[in-house]
Coordinates of C-alpha atoms in Angstrom, one line a residue:
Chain A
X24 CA -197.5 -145.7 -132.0
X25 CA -193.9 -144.7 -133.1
X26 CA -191.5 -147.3 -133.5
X27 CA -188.6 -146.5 -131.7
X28 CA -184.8 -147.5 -133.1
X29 CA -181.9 -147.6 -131.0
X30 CA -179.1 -146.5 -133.3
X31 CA -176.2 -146.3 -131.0
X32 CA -174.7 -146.9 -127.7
X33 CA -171.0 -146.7 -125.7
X34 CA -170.1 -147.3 -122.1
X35 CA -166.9 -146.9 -120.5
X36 CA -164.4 -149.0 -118.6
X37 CA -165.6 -150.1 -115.0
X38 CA -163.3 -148.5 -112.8
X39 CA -163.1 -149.3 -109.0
X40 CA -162.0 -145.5 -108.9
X41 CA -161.7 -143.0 -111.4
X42 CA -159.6 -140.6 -109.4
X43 CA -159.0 -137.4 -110.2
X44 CA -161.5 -137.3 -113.3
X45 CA -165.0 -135.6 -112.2
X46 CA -168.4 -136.5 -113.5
X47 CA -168.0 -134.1 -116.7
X48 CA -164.9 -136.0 -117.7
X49 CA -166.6 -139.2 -117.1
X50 CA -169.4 -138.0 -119.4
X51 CA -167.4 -136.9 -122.3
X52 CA -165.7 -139.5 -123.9
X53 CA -168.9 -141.8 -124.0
X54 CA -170.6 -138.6 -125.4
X55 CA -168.2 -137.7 -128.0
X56 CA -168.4 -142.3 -129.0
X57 CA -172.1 -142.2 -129.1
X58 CA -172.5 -139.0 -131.4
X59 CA -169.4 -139.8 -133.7
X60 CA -170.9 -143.4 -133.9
X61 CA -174.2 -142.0 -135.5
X62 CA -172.2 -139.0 -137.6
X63 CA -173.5 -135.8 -135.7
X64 CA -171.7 -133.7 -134.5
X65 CA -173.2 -132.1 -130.3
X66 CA -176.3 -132.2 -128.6
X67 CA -177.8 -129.7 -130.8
X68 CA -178.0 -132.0 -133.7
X69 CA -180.6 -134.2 -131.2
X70 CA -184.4 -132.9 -130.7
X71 CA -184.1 -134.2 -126.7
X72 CA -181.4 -134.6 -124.1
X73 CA -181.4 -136.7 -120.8
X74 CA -179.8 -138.0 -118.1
X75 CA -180.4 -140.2 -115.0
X76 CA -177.7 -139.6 -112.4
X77 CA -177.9 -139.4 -108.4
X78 CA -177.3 -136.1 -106.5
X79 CA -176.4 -138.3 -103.3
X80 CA -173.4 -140.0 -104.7
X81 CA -171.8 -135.8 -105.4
X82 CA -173.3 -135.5 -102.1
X83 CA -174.8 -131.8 -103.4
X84 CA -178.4 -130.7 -104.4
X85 CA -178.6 -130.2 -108.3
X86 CA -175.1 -131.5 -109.1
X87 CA -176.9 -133.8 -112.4
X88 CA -177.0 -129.7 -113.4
X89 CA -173.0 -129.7 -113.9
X90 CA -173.2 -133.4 -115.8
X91 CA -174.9 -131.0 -118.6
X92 CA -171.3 -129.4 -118.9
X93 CA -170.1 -132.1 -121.0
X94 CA -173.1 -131.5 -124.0
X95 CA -172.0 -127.7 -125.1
X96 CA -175.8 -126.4 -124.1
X97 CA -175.3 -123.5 -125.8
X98 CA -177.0 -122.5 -127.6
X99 CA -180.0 -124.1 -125.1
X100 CA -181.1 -127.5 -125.6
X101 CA -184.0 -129.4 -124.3
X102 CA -182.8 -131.5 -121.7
X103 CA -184.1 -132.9 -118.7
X104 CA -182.8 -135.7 -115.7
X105 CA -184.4 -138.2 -113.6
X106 CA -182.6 -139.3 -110.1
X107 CA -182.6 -142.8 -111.4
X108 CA -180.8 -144.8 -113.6
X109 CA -180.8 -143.7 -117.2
X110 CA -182.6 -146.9 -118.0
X111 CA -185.8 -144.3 -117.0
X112 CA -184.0 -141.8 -118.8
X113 CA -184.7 -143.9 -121.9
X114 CA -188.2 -144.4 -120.7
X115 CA -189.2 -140.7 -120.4
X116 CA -187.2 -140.3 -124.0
X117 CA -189.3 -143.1 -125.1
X118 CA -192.6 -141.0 -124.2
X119 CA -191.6 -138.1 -125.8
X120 CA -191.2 -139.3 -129.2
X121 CA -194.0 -141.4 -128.7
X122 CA -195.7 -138.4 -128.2
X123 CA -194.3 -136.6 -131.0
X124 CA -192.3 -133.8 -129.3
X125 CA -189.3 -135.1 -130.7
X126 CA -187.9 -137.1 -133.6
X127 CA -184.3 -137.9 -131.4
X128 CA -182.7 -137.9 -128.3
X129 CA -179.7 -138.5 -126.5
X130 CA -179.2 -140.3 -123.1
X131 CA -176.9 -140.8 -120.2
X132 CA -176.0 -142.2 -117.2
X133 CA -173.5 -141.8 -115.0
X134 CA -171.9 -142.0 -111.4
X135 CA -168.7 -141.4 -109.5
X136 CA -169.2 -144.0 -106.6
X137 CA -165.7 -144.3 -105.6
X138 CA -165.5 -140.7 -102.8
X139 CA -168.6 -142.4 -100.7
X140 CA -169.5 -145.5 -99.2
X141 CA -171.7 -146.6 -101.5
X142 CA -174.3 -149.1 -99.5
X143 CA -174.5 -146.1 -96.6
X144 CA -175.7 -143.7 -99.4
X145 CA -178.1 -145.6 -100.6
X146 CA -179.3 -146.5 -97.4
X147 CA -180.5 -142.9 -97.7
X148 CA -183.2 -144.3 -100.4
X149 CA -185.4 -145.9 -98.3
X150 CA -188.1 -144.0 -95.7
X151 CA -187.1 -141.6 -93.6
X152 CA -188.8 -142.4 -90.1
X153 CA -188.4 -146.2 -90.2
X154 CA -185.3 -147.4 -92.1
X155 CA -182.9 -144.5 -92.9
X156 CA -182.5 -144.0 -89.0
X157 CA -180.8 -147.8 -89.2
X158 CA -178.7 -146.9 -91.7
X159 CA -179.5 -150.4 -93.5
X160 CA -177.4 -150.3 -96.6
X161 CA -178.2 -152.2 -100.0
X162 CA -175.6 -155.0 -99.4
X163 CA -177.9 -156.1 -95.9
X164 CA -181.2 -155.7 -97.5
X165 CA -180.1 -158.0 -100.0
X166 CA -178.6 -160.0 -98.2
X167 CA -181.9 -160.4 -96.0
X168 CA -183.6 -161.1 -99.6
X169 CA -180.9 -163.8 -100.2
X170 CA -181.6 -165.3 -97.1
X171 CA -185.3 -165.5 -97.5
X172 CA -184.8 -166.9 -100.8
X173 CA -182.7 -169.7 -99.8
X174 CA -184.9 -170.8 -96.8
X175 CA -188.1 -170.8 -99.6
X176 CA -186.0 -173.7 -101.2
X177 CA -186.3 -171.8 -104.6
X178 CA -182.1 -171.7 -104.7
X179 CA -178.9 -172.7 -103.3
X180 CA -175.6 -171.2 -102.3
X181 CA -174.7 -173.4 -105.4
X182 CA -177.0 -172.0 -107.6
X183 CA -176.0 -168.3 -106.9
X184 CA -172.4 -169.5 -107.0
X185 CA -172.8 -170.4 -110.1
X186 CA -174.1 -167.3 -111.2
X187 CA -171.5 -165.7 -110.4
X188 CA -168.9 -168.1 -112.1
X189 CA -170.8 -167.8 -115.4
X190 CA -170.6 -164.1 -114.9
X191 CA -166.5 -164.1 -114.4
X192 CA -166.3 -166.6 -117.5
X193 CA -168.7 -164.2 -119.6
X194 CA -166.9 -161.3 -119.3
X195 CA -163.5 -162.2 -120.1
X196 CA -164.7 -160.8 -123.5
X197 CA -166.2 -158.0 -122.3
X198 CA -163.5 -154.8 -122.4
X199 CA -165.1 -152.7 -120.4
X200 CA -165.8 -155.1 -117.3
X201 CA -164.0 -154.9 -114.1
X202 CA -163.9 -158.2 -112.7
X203 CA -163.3 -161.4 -115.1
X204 CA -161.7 -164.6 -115.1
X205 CA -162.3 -168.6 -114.4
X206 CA -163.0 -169.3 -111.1
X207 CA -165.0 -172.5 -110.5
X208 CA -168.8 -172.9 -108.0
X209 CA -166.4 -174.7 -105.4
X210 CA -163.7 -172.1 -105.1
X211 CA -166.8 -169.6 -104.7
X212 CA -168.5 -171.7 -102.2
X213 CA -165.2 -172.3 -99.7
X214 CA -164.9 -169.0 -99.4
X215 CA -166.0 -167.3 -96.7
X216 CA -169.3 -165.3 -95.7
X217 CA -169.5 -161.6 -96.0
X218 CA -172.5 -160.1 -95.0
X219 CA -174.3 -163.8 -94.5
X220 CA -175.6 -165.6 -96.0
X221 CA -174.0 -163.3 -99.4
X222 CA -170.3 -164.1 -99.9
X223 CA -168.3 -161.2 -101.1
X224 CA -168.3 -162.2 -105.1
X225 CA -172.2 -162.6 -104.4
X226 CA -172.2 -158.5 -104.4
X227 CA -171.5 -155.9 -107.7
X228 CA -168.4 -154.4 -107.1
X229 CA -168.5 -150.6 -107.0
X230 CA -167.2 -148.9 -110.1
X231 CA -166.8 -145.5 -111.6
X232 CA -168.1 -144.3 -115.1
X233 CA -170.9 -143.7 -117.8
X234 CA -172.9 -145.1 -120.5
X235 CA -174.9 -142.8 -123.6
X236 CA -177.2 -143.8 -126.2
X237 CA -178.8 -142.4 -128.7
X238 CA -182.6 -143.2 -130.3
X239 CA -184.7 -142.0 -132.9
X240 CA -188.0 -142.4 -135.0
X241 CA -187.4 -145.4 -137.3
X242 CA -187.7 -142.8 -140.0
X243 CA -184.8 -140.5 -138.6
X244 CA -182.4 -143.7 -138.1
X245 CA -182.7 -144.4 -141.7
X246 CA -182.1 -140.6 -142.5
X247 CA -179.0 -141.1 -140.3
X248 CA -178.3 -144.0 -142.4
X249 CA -176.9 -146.4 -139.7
X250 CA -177.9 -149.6 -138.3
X251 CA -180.4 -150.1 -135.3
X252 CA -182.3 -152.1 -133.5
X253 CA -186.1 -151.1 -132.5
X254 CA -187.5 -151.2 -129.0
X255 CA -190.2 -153.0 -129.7
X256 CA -191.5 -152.6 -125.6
X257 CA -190.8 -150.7 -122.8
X258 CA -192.4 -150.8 -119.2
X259 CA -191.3 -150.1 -115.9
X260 CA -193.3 -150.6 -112.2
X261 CA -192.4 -150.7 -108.1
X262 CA -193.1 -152.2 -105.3
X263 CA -194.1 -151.5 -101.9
X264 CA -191.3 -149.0 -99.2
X265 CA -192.5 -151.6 -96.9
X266 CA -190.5 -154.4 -97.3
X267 CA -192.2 -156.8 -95.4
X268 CA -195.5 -156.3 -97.3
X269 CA -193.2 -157.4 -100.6
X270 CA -192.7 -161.2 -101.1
X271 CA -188.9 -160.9 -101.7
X272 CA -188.8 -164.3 -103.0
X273 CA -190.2 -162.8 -106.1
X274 CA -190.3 -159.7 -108.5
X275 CA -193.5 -159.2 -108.9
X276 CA -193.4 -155.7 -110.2
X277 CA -190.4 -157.4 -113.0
X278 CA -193.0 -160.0 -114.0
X279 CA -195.9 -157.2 -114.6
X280 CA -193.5 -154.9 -116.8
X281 CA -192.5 -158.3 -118.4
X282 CA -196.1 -159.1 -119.4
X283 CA -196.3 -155.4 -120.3
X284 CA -193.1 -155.2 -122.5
X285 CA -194.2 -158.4 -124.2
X286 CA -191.5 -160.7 -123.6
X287 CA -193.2 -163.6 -124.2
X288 CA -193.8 -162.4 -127.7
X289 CA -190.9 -164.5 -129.1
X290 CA -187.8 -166.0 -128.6
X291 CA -185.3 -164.3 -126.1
X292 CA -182.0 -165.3 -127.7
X293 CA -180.1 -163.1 -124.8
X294 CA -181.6 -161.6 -121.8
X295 CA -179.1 -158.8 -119.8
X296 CA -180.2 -158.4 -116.5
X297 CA -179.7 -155.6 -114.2
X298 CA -178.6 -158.4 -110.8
X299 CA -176.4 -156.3 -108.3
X300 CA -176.3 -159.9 -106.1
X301 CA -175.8 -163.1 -107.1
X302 CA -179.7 -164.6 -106.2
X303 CA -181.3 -161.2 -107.5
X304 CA -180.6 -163.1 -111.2
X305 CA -182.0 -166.3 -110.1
X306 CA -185.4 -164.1 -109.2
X307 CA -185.1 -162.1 -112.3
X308 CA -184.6 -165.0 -114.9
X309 CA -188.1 -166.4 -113.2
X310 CA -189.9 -163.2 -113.4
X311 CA -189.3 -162.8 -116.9
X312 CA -190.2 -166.1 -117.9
X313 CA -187.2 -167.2 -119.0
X314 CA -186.2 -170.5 -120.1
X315 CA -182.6 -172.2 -120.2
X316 CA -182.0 -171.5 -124.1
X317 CA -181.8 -168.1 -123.3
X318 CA -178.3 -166.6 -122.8
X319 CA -178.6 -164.6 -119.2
X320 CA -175.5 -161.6 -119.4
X321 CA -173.0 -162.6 -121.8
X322 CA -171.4 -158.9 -121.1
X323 CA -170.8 -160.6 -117.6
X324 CA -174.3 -158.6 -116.2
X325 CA -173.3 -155.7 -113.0
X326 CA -171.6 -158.3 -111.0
X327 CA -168.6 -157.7 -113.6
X328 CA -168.7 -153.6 -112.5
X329 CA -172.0 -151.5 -112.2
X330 CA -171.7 -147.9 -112.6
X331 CA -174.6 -146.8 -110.7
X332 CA -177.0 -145.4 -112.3
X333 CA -175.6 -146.3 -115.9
X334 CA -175.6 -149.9 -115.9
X335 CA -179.6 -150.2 -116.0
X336 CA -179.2 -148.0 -119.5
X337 CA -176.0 -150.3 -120.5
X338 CA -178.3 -153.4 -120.6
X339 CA -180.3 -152.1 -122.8
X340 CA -177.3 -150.8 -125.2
X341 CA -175.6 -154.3 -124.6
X342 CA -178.7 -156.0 -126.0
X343 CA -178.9 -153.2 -128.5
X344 CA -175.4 -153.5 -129.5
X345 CA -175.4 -157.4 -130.4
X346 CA -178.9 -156.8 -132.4
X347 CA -177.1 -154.0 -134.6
X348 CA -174.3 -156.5 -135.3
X349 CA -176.1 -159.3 -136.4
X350 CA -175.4 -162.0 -133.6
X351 CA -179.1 -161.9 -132.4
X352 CA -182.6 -161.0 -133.6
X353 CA -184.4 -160.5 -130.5
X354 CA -183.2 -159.8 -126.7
X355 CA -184.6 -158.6 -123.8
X356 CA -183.0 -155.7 -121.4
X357 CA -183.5 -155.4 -117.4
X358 CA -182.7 -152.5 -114.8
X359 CA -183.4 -152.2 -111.3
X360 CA -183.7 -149.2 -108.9
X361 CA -183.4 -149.5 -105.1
X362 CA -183.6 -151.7 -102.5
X363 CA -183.6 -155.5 -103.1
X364 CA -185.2 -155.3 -106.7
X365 CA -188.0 -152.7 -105.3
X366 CA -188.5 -150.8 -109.1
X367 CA -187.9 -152.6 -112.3
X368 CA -187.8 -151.3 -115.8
X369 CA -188.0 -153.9 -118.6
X370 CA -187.0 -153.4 -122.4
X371 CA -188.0 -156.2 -125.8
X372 CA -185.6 -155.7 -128.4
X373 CA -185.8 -156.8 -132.2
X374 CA -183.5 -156.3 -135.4
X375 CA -184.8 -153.9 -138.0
Chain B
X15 CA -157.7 -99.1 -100.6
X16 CA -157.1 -100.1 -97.0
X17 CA -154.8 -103.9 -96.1
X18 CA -157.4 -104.0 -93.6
X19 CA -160.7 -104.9 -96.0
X20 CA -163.6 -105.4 -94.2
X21 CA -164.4 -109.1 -94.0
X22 CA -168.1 -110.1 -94.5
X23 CA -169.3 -113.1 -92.4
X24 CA -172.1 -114.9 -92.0
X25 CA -172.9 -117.5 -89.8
X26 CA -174.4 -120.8 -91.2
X27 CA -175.6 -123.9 -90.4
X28 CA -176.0 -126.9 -92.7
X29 CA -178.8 -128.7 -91.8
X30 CA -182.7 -128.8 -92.0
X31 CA -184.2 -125.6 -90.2
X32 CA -187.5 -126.4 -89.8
X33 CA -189.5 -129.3 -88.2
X34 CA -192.8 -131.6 -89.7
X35 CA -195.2 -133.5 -88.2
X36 CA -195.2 -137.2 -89.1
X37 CA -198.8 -137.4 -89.4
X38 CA -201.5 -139.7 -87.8
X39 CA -200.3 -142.5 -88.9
X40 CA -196.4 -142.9 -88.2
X41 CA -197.1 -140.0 -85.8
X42 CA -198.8 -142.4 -84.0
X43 CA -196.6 -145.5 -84.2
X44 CA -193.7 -143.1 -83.3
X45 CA -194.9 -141.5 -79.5
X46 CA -196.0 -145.5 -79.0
X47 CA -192.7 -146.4 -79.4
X48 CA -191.9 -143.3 -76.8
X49 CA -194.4 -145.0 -74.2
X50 CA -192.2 -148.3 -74.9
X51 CA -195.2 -149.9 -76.5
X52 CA -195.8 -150.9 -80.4
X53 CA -199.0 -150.5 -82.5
X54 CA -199.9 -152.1 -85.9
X55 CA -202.1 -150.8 -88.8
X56 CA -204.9 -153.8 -90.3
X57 CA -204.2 -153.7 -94.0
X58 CA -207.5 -153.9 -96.6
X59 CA -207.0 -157.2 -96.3
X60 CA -207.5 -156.9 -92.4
X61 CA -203.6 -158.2 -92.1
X62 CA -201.9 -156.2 -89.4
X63 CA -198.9 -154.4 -90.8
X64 CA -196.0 -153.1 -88.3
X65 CA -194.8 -150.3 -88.7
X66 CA -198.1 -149.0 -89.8
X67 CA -198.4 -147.9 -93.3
X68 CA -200.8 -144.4 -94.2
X69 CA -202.1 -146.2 -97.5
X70 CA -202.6 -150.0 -98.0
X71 CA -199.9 -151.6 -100.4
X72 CA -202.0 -152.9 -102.3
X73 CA -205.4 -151.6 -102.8
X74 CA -203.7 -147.7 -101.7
X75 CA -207.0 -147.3 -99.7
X76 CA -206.5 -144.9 -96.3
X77 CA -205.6 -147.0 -93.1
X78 CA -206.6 -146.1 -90.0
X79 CA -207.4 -149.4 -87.5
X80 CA -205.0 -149.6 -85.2
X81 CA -203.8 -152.4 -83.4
X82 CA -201.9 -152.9 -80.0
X83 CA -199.0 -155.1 -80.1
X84 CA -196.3 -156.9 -77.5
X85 CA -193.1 -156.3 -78.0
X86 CA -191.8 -159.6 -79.0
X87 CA -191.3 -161.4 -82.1
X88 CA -190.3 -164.2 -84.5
X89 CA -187.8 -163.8 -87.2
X90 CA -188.9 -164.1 -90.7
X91 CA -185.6 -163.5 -92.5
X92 CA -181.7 -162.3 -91.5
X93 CA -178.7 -161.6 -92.5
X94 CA -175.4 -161.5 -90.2
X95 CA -173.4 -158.6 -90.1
X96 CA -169.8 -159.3 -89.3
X97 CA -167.9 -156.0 -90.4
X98 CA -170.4 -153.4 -88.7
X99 CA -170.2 -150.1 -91.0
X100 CA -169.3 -147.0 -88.8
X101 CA -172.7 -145.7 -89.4
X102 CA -174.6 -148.8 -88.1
X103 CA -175.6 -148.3 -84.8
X104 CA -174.7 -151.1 -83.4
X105 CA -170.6 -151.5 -82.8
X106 CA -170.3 -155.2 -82.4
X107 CA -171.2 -157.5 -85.2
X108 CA -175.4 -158.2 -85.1
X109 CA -178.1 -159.2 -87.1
X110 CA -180.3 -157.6 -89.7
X111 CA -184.3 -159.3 -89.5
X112 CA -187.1 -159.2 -90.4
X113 CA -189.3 -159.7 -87.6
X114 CA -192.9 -160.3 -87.3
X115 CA -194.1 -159.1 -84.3
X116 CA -196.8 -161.2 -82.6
X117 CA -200.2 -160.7 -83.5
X118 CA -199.3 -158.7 -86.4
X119 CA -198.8 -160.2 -90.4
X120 CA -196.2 -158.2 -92.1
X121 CA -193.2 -158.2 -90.7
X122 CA -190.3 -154.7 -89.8
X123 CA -186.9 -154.8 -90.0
X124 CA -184.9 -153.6 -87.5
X125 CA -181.6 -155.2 -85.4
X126 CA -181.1 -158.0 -83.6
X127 CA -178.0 -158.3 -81.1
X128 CA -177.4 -162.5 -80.7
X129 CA -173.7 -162.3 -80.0
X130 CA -172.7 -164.6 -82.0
X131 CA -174.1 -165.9 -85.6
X132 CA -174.4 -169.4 -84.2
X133 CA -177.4 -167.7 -81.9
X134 CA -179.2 -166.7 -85.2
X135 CA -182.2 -168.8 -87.1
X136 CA -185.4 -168.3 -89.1
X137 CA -188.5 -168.6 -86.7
X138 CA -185.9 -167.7 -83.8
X139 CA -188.0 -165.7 -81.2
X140 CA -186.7 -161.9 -80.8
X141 CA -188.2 -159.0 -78.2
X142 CA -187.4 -155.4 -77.9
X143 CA -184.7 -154.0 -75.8
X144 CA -185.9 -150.4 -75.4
X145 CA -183.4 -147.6 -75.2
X146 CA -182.6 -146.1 -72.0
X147 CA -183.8 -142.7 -73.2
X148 CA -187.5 -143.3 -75.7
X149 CA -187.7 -140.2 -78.0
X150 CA -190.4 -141.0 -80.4
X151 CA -188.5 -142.5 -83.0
X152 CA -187.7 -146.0 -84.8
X153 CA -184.1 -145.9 -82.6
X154 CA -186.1 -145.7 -79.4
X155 CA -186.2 -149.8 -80.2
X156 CA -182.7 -149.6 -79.9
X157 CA -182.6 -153.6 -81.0
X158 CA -184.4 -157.1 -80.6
X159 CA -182.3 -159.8 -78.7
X160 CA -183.4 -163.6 -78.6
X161 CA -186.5 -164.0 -76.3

């Protein structure tokens, strides 16, 4: 099989709202960074194109179409677009040069959150005859995870305010995060519920923006001349619609693409993990088998800012990023898709 | 050419124009619920999952025992909702659950109005208040309240 090197990657700001700027002005900048950062010059200098975006939060049928206004497809390009985070937009990349119908592609993700109300939207995920109706939203379904998982006795309010802490404290050196700064488990804890048992720094904020990458044959990277880091695994699975017939103590599906990726292969120096709430990191850490010398989101993870449907793909840069730098040999990358950790992609990274 | 262009108009409506069936499966679940009455589904496993699922979760085989339930309860997890969102349909601040009806193994979500989150508890015991008007769908449980 074809290794796979990840030879650059750029995310913007998290921005609680990005006002006037649409999608295509989101997409640009990070587009214009990810290509200049390799030395090509448009899409056209990449055998593959694509993007995972999510029509709802336009609120129109087809609007990923317009995100393809910021490439230049002319002339046409091969491109396609999964309603998912780009995270599975590297995935399908990942199968096509695999499969040898393409030497390079570029990826993106990206999402305008701030018009909508975010958890009512992606209420709109789940079934349509016996959840949509209720209108549960993402921040109650997790909160009815956190719940379950603090009656199991497998964490505390302490634990997932400390979570939450370390993420603050971590990304006071990330640029690009939204929320930062010292703020200690006790000031956390005395504040008050939200959506019970979650307090409100137990949730990701909402944020505008986008994320690109760009991979290629190990072969082509070296053409390219620029440094990379090689995906050494990839694997993605989902759980259950039905929550009830999930344990949602666990992550089971995170533990089988885990096993699949091959984690467990070597050390895991830095883990960035796609958490949206506070306990959702305690579950992942476990699921992927992950011990306390491994550095969980030193980018400050989503709770920082979480661009829907980019930050699943920005874990995977993050990791990809520190790899190409030099501070780490081997990392391992997390994203999430709907309700309460119901799909989970996971990513093992290793220097050249 | 004339001031007085002919304007071209066109009524429209946005919205789904056609209807589906729900199948035999949630189908059946669904007019249940219109009688005021719940069934179940037994899993491959012979656990009774409510609402009833078309394909096991596990083994994907085709379900198709049913099951007759009450329509009362015991909470499995919540979460309190102080700040209900104007889509929600209840107006006053409630519960989310999961609650597993009796008799049955895997457990539904749905909304519980306790008044006050001090009423709330794991292993609390919930039943159905039925909306005035049962239409055959998930709302026609318009929410549980402690039993």
């Amino acid at each position: 099989m074809r290794d796979i090197a990840i030879v650059s990657f750029v995310q913007s700001d998290c921005v609680r709202d990005a006002g006037a700027l649409n999608e295509v002005e989101l997409i640009m900048p990070v587009i214009r960074k990810v290509l200049d950062n390799v030395g090509i010059q448009s899409a056209q200098d990449v055998d593959f194109t694509c993007s995972g975006s999510c029509d709802y939060l336009q609120g129109a049928a087809f609007a990923f179409v317009l995100g393809v206004d910021a490439l230049g497809a002319v002339p046409p390009i091969k491109e396609s677009h999964v309603e998912m985070d780009a995270a599975w937009a590297l995935y399908e990349a990942v199968l096509k040069i695999r499969m040898g119908q393409a030497d390079s592609a570029l990826l993106y993700g990206f999402g305008k959150s701030s018009p909508g109300e975010l958890p009512i939207v992606l209420s709109q995920q789940l079934d349509p005859y016996y959840l949509s109706p209720l209108w549960l939203d993402t921040v109650s379904s997790a909160a009815l995870q956190a719940r379950a998982l603090l009656d199991s006795g497998k964490a505390t309010e302490a634990d997932m305010a400390e979570v939450v802490a370390r993420s603050r404290k971590n990304a006071k050196s990330n640029p690009h995060a939204q929320l930062k700064g010292d703020v200690s488990v006790d000031e956390l804890l005395a504040e008050p519920t939200y959506l019970s048992p979650l307090r409100k720094h137990d949730c990701c904020p909402i944020s505008d923006g986008a994320s690109a990458m760009i991979i290629a044959t190990v072969e082509k990277a070296k053409e390219w001349g620029k440094p990379y880091a090689v995906l050494k695994g990839i694997d993605h699975r989902i759980e259950s619609h039905h929550f009830g017939a999930r344990d949602l103590t666990r992550s089971v599906s995170t533990e089988i693409a885990a096993k699949a990726a091959g984690v467990a292969d070597g050390p895991v120096e830095v883990a960035e993990i796609y958490a949206p709430f506070s306990h959702q990191e305690i579950i992942l850490k476990k699921a992927l088998g992950l011990g306390d010398d491994t550095v969980i989101n030193p980018s400050g993870g989503v709770l920082a800012g979480n661009q829907m449907m980019a930050s699943g793909l920005s874990r995977v840069g993050e990791v990809a990023n520190r790899i190409i730098k030099g501070e780490i040999k081997r990392g391992v990358a997390h994203a999430t898709s709907g309700h309460a950790l119901q799909q989970n992609l996971v990513a093992v990274l290793e220097g050249a | 050419m004339s001031a007085q262009a002919e304007v071209l108009q066109q009524a429209f409506t946005l919205g789904y124009t056609y209807t589906r069936t729900t199948g035999p499966v949630v189908g059946r679940f669904l007019t249940a619920l219109r009688d005021r009455k719940i069934v179940g589904i037994k899993g491959s496993d012979g656990k009774v999952i409510v609402p009833p699922m078309e394909y096991d979760p596990v083994t994907a085989e085709e379900l198709s025992e049913f099951v007759d339930l009450p329509d009362t309860g015991v909470v499995k997890t919540w979460a309190w909702v102080k700040h209900p969102r104007g889509k929600h349909l209840l107006d006053k601040p409630f519960a989310w659950a999961q609650i597993q009806i009796d008799g049955s193994d895997i457990p539904m979500i749905h909304m519980v109005d306790a008044g006050d989150e001090s009423k709330m508890s794991t292993g609390m015991k919930v039943k159905v208040r039925w909306a005035d008007e049962t239409k055959g769908f998930i709302t026609d449980i318009a929410c549980f309240e402690p039993a």
